[in-house]
Amino acid sequence: MRLFVFLILFTFSLLFSQDLCPKPWIQEDLHIHFEGFFINQKNSRVHIDVSWKHKLLEPDSFLVYLSSKKSFLFVTSPEQRYLMIQPENVKRQLATHHLKENIGETPLHWDDLELLANAEFLCADSSEKNKYVLRTAFSQTWYSLQLDSLKFPAGLTMRGAKNSKREVYFYAWKKYGETPLASMIKIEADSYSGVLWIHSIYKKAPLDPLKENLKKSVKNLIFFPKARRKVKSPLIFQLD
């Protein structure tokens, strides 16, 4: 037991002794909507619909609709994060270790959205041979992301806990304003597969029905202050 505690403390001491090097892909405020269909680990078909507000100086928010008719508002910043669970209007504060949980029955994790919003990575060792490997700083699901190119990558390999591995393929890169995004993304792993694609991108978010429904329940909550924050970097998909 003592050895286990020592290893945890040692790991954290190494982590915090390294600097963080963000890898921003989106450096402007955008409202992105994407949708996905998967064959999950239970060999069932699942659908997810996501509306993502990416902010440079405010917390990011994701409105997540699932095929089970359940929906969530996920709000995150490098300092803290929470979920508003619908239709119960229940607020759930999320610690870092909660991010490894799956989003409903989909093979996606809250960590995936967290990496899109905040993208906290450790600075690469100067002796590192492969310059396209990004090592995550706080993700509980993914330890490294290896791209085949830093500009318009065609593929990405994600490695994580218990030797888990996910292959991500990017198709049809397009430039939206100053931001290049892949309009379709294919995901493959040993126990699941699926496709994500971007429906729409806005500089200013359109009216969202779920947001209006949440307005009353969220009104009395204390939102994160509009404090200056680190430049953030998304990595896999983007949403409205």
Coordinates of C-alpha atoms in Angstrom, one line a residue:
M1 CA 0.0 0.0 0.0
R2 CA 2.8 2.4 0.9
L3 CA 4.5 1.6 -2.4
F4 CA 1.3 2.3 -4.3
V5 CA 0.9 5.7 -2.5
F6 CA 4.6 6.5 -3.2
L7 CA 4.2 5.7 -6.9
I8 CA 1.2 8.0 -7.2
L9 CA 3.0 10.9 -5.4
F10 CA 6.1 10.3 -7.5
T11 CA 4.0 10.4 -10.7
F12 CA 2.4 13.6 -9.8
S13 CA 5.7 15.2 -8.8
L14 CA 7.1 14.3 -12.3
L15 CA 3.9 15.7 -13.9
F16 CA 4.0 19.0 -12.2
S17 CA 7.7 19.4 -12.7
Q18 CA 7.1 19.6 -16.4
D19 CA 5.8 22.6 -18.2
L20 CA 2.5 22.6 -20.2
C21 CA 2.7 23.3 -23.9
P22 CA -0.7 23.9 -25.4
K23 CA -1.2 22.9 -29.1
P24 CA -4.0 25.2 -30.2
W25 CA -5.8 24.2 -33.4
I26 CA -8.7 26.7 -32.9
Q27 CA -7.6 30.2 -31.9
E28 CA -10.9 32.0 -32.3
D29 CA -14.4 31.9 -30.8
L30 CA -16.5 29.4 -32.8
H31 CA -19.8 27.6 -32.4
I32 CA -19.4 24.1 -34.0
H33 CA -22.1 21.4 -34.4
F34 CA -21.1 17.8 -35.1
E35 CA -22.9 14.5 -35.1
G36 CA -21.8 10.9 -34.9
F37 CA -23.0 7.3 -35.3
F38 CA -21.3 4.4 -33.6
I39 CA -21.3 0.6 -33.2
N40 CA -20.4 0.5 -29.5
Q41 CA -18.7 -2.0 -27.2
K42 CA -22.1 -3.8 -26.8
N43 CA -22.4 -4.1 -30.6
S44 CA -25.4 -1.7 -30.5
R45 CA -26.0 1.4 -32.7
V46 CA -25.7 4.7 -30.9
H47 CA -26.1 8.3 -32.0
I48 CA -24.7 11.5 -30.5
D49 CA -25.4 15.1 -31.4
V50 CA -23.1 17.8 -30.0
S51 CA -23.3 21.6 -30.0
W52 CA -19.9 23.1 -28.9
K53 CA -19.2 26.7 -28.0
H54 CA -15.4 27.2 -28.1
K55 CA -14.3 30.3 -26.2
L56 CA -10.8 31.7 -25.9
L57 CA -11.4 33.7 -22.7
E58 CA -14.4 31.8 -21.2
P59 CA -15.2 28.2 -20.3
D60 CA -16.1 26.0 -23.2
S61 CA -19.6 24.4 -23.2
F62 CA -20.9 21.3 -24.9
L63 CA -24.6 20.5 -25.4
V64 CA -24.8 16.8 -25.8
Y65 CA -27.9 14.9 -27.1
L66 CA -27.9 11.1 -27.0
S67 CA -30.0 8.6 -28.9
S68 CA -31.5 7.6 -25.5
K69 CA -33.2 11.0 -25.5
K70 CA -30.9 12.0 -22.6
S71 CA -29.0 15.3 -22.8
F72 CA -26.2 17.1 -21.0
L73 CA -24.7 20.5 -20.7
F74 CA -20.9 20.0 -20.1
V75 CA -19.0 23.1 -19.1
T76 CA -15.3 23.0 -18.7
S77 CA -12.2 25.2 -18.1
P78 CA -8.7 24.2 -17.0
E79 CA -9.7 25.0 -13.4
Q80 CA -13.0 23.1 -13.0
R81 CA -15.9 21.5 -14.8
Y82 CA -19.5 20.3 -14.3
L83 CA -22.5 18.6 -16.0
M84 CA -26.1 19.7 -16.1
I85 CA -28.0 16.4 -16.5
Q86 CA -31.4 16.6 -18.4
P87 CA -34.3 16.2 -18.0
E88 CA -33.7 16.1 -14.2
N89 CA -31.8 19.5 -14.2
V90 CA -29.3 17.9 -11.9
K91 CA -25.9 19.6 -11.6
R92 CA -22.9 17.3 -11.1
Q93 CA -19.4 18.6 -10.4
L94 CA -16.7 16.6 -12.2
A95 CA -13.3 15.8 -10.9
T96 CA -10.5 15.0 -13.3
H97 CA -10.9 11.2 -12.8
H98 CA -14.6 11.4 -13.8
L99 CA -13.5 12.4 -17.3
K100 CA -12.7 8.8 -18.2
E101 CA -16.4 7.9 -18.0
N102 CA -18.2 7.1 -21.3
I103 CA -20.7 9.6 -22.6
G104 CA -23.9 7.5 -22.3
E105 CA -23.6 4.3 -24.3
T106 CA -21.2 5.9 -26.9
P107 CA -17.5 4.9 -27.0
L108 CA -16.7 8.6 -26.5
H109 CA -15.4 9.8 -23.1
W110 CA -15.8 13.2 -21.4
D111 CA -12.0 13.2 -21.8
D112 CA -12.5 13.5 -25.6
L113 CA -14.4 16.8 -25.2
E114 CA -12.0 18.0 -22.5
L115 CA -9.1 17.6 -24.9
L116 CA -11.0 19.5 -27.5
A117 CA -11.7 22.4 -25.2
N118 CA -8.5 22.7 -23.1
A119 CA -5.9 20.4 -24.7
E120 CA -3.4 20.3 -21.8
F121 CA -0.2 18.6 -23.1
L122 CA 3.3 18.2 -21.6
C123 CA 6.1 19.9 -23.4
A124 CA 8.0 17.5 -25.6
D125 CA 11.5 16.3 -24.6
S126 CA 14.1 17.8 -26.9
S127 CA 15.5 14.3 -27.4
E128 CA 12.2 12.9 -28.5
K129 CA 12.7 11.3 -32.0
N130 CA 9.0 11.6 -33.1
K131 CA 8.0 15.2 -33.0
Y132 CA 4.4 14.3 -33.7
V133 CA 3.7 12.7 -30.3
L134 CA 1.6 14.8 -27.9
R135 CA 1.6 13.5 -24.3
T136 CA -1.5 14.5 -22.3
A137 CA -1.1 16.2 -18.9
F138 CA -4.3 15.4 -17.2
S139 CA -6.4 13.0 -19.3
Q140 CA -7.5 9.9 -17.5
T141 CA -8.3 8.0 -20.7
W142 CA -5.5 9.0 -23.2
Y143 CA -1.8 9.2 -22.4
S144 CA -0.5 10.0 -25.8
L145 CA -1.7 11.2 -29.2
Q146 CA 0.5 10.5 -32.2
L147 CA -0.3 12.4 -35.5
D148 CA 1.2 11.6 -38.9
S149 CA 1.6 15.4 -39.5
L150 CA 1.1 18.5 -37.4
K151 CA -0.6 20.3 -40.4
F152 CA -3.7 18.7 -41.9
P153 CA -3.0 15.2 -40.4
A154 CA -4.6 12.3 -42.2
G155 CA -4.4 10.0 -39.1
L156 CA -4.1 10.0 -35.3
T157 CA -3.3 7.2 -33.0
M158 CA -4.6 7.6 -29.4
R159 CA -3.1 5.3 -26.6
G160 CA -4.3 5.1 -23.1
A161 CA -5.1 3.1 -20.0
K162 CA -5.0 -0.7 -20.0
N163 CA -3.2 -0.7 -23.4
S164 CA -6.3 0.8 -25.1
K165 CA -5.8 2.2 -28.6
R166 CA -8.0 4.2 -31.0
E167 CA -7.3 5.1 -34.6
V168 CA -8.7 8.3 -35.9
Y169 CA -8.8 9.3 -39.6
F170 CA -9.5 12.8 -40.9
Y171 CA -11.2 13.5 -44.2
A172 CA -11.9 16.6 -46.3
W173 CA -10.0 19.3 -44.5
K174 CA -11.5 22.8 -45.0
K175 CA -10.7 26.2 -43.7
Y176 CA -13.5 28.0 -41.8
G177 CA -12.3 31.6 -41.4
E178 CA -8.8 31.2 -39.9
T179 CA -9.5 27.7 -38.7
P180 CA -8.8 24.5 -40.7
L181 CA -11.1 21.6 -39.7
A182 CA -11.8 18.1 -40.9
S183 CA -15.4 17.8 -42.0
M184 CA -15.5 14.1 -41.4
I185 CA -13.7 11.8 -38.9
K186 CA -13.7 8.0 -38.8
I187 CA -12.9 6.3 -35.5
E188 CA -11.8 2.7 -35.1
A189 CA -10.9 0.5 -32.1
D190 CA -10.9 -3.2 -31.3
S191 CA -14.4 -3.1 -29.7
Y192 CA -16.1 -0.1 -31.5
S193 CA -16.2 2.0 -34.6
G194 CA -18.0 5.1 -35.9
V195 CA -18.1 8.3 -37.9
L196 CA -18.3 11.9 -36.8
W197 CA -19.0 14.9 -39.1
I198 CA -19.4 18.6 -38.8
H199 CA -22.8 20.0 -39.7
S200 CA -22.3 23.7 -39.2
I201 CA -19.9 26.3 -37.9
Y202 CA -20.8 29.8 -36.7
K203 CA -18.9 32.8 -35.4
K204 CA -21.9 33.6 -33.3
A205 CA -24.1 30.8 -31.9
P206 CA -27.7 30.4 -33.2
L207 CA -30.5 30.0 -30.8
D208 CA -30.5 26.6 -29.2
P209 CA -33.7 25.1 -27.8
L210 CA -31.9 23.1 -25.1
K211 CA -30.1 26.2 -23.9
E212 CA -33.4 28.0 -23.5
N213 CA -34.8 25.0 -21.5
L214 CA -31.8 25.1 -19.3
K215 CA -31.8 28.9 -18.8
K216 CA -34.1 28.8 -15.7
S217 CA -32.2 26.0 -14.0
V218 CA -28.8 27.5 -14.7
K219 CA -29.8 31.1 -13.8
N220 CA -28.9 30.8 -10.1
L221 CA -25.7 28.8 -10.7
I222 CA -22.4 30.5 -10.3
F223 CA -20.6 30.3 -13.6
F224 CA -16.8 30.4 -13.9
P225 CA -15.5 34.0 -13.9
K226 CA -14.4 35.4 -17.3
A227 CA -10.8 35.3 -16.2
R228 CA -7.9 35.3 -18.6
R229 CA -7.1 31.7 -19.3
K230 CA -4.4 29.7 -21.2
V231 CA -4.7 29.4 -24.9
K232 CA -6.7 26.2 -25.6
S233 CA -6.4 23.5 -28.2
P234 CA -9.0 21.1 -29.6
L235 CA -7.9 17.9 -31.2
I236 CA -10.4 15.5 -32.6
F237 CA -13.8 16.9 -33.5
Q238 CA -15.7 20.1 -33.1
L239 CA -19.3 21.0 -32.5
D240 CA -21.8 23.7 -32.7

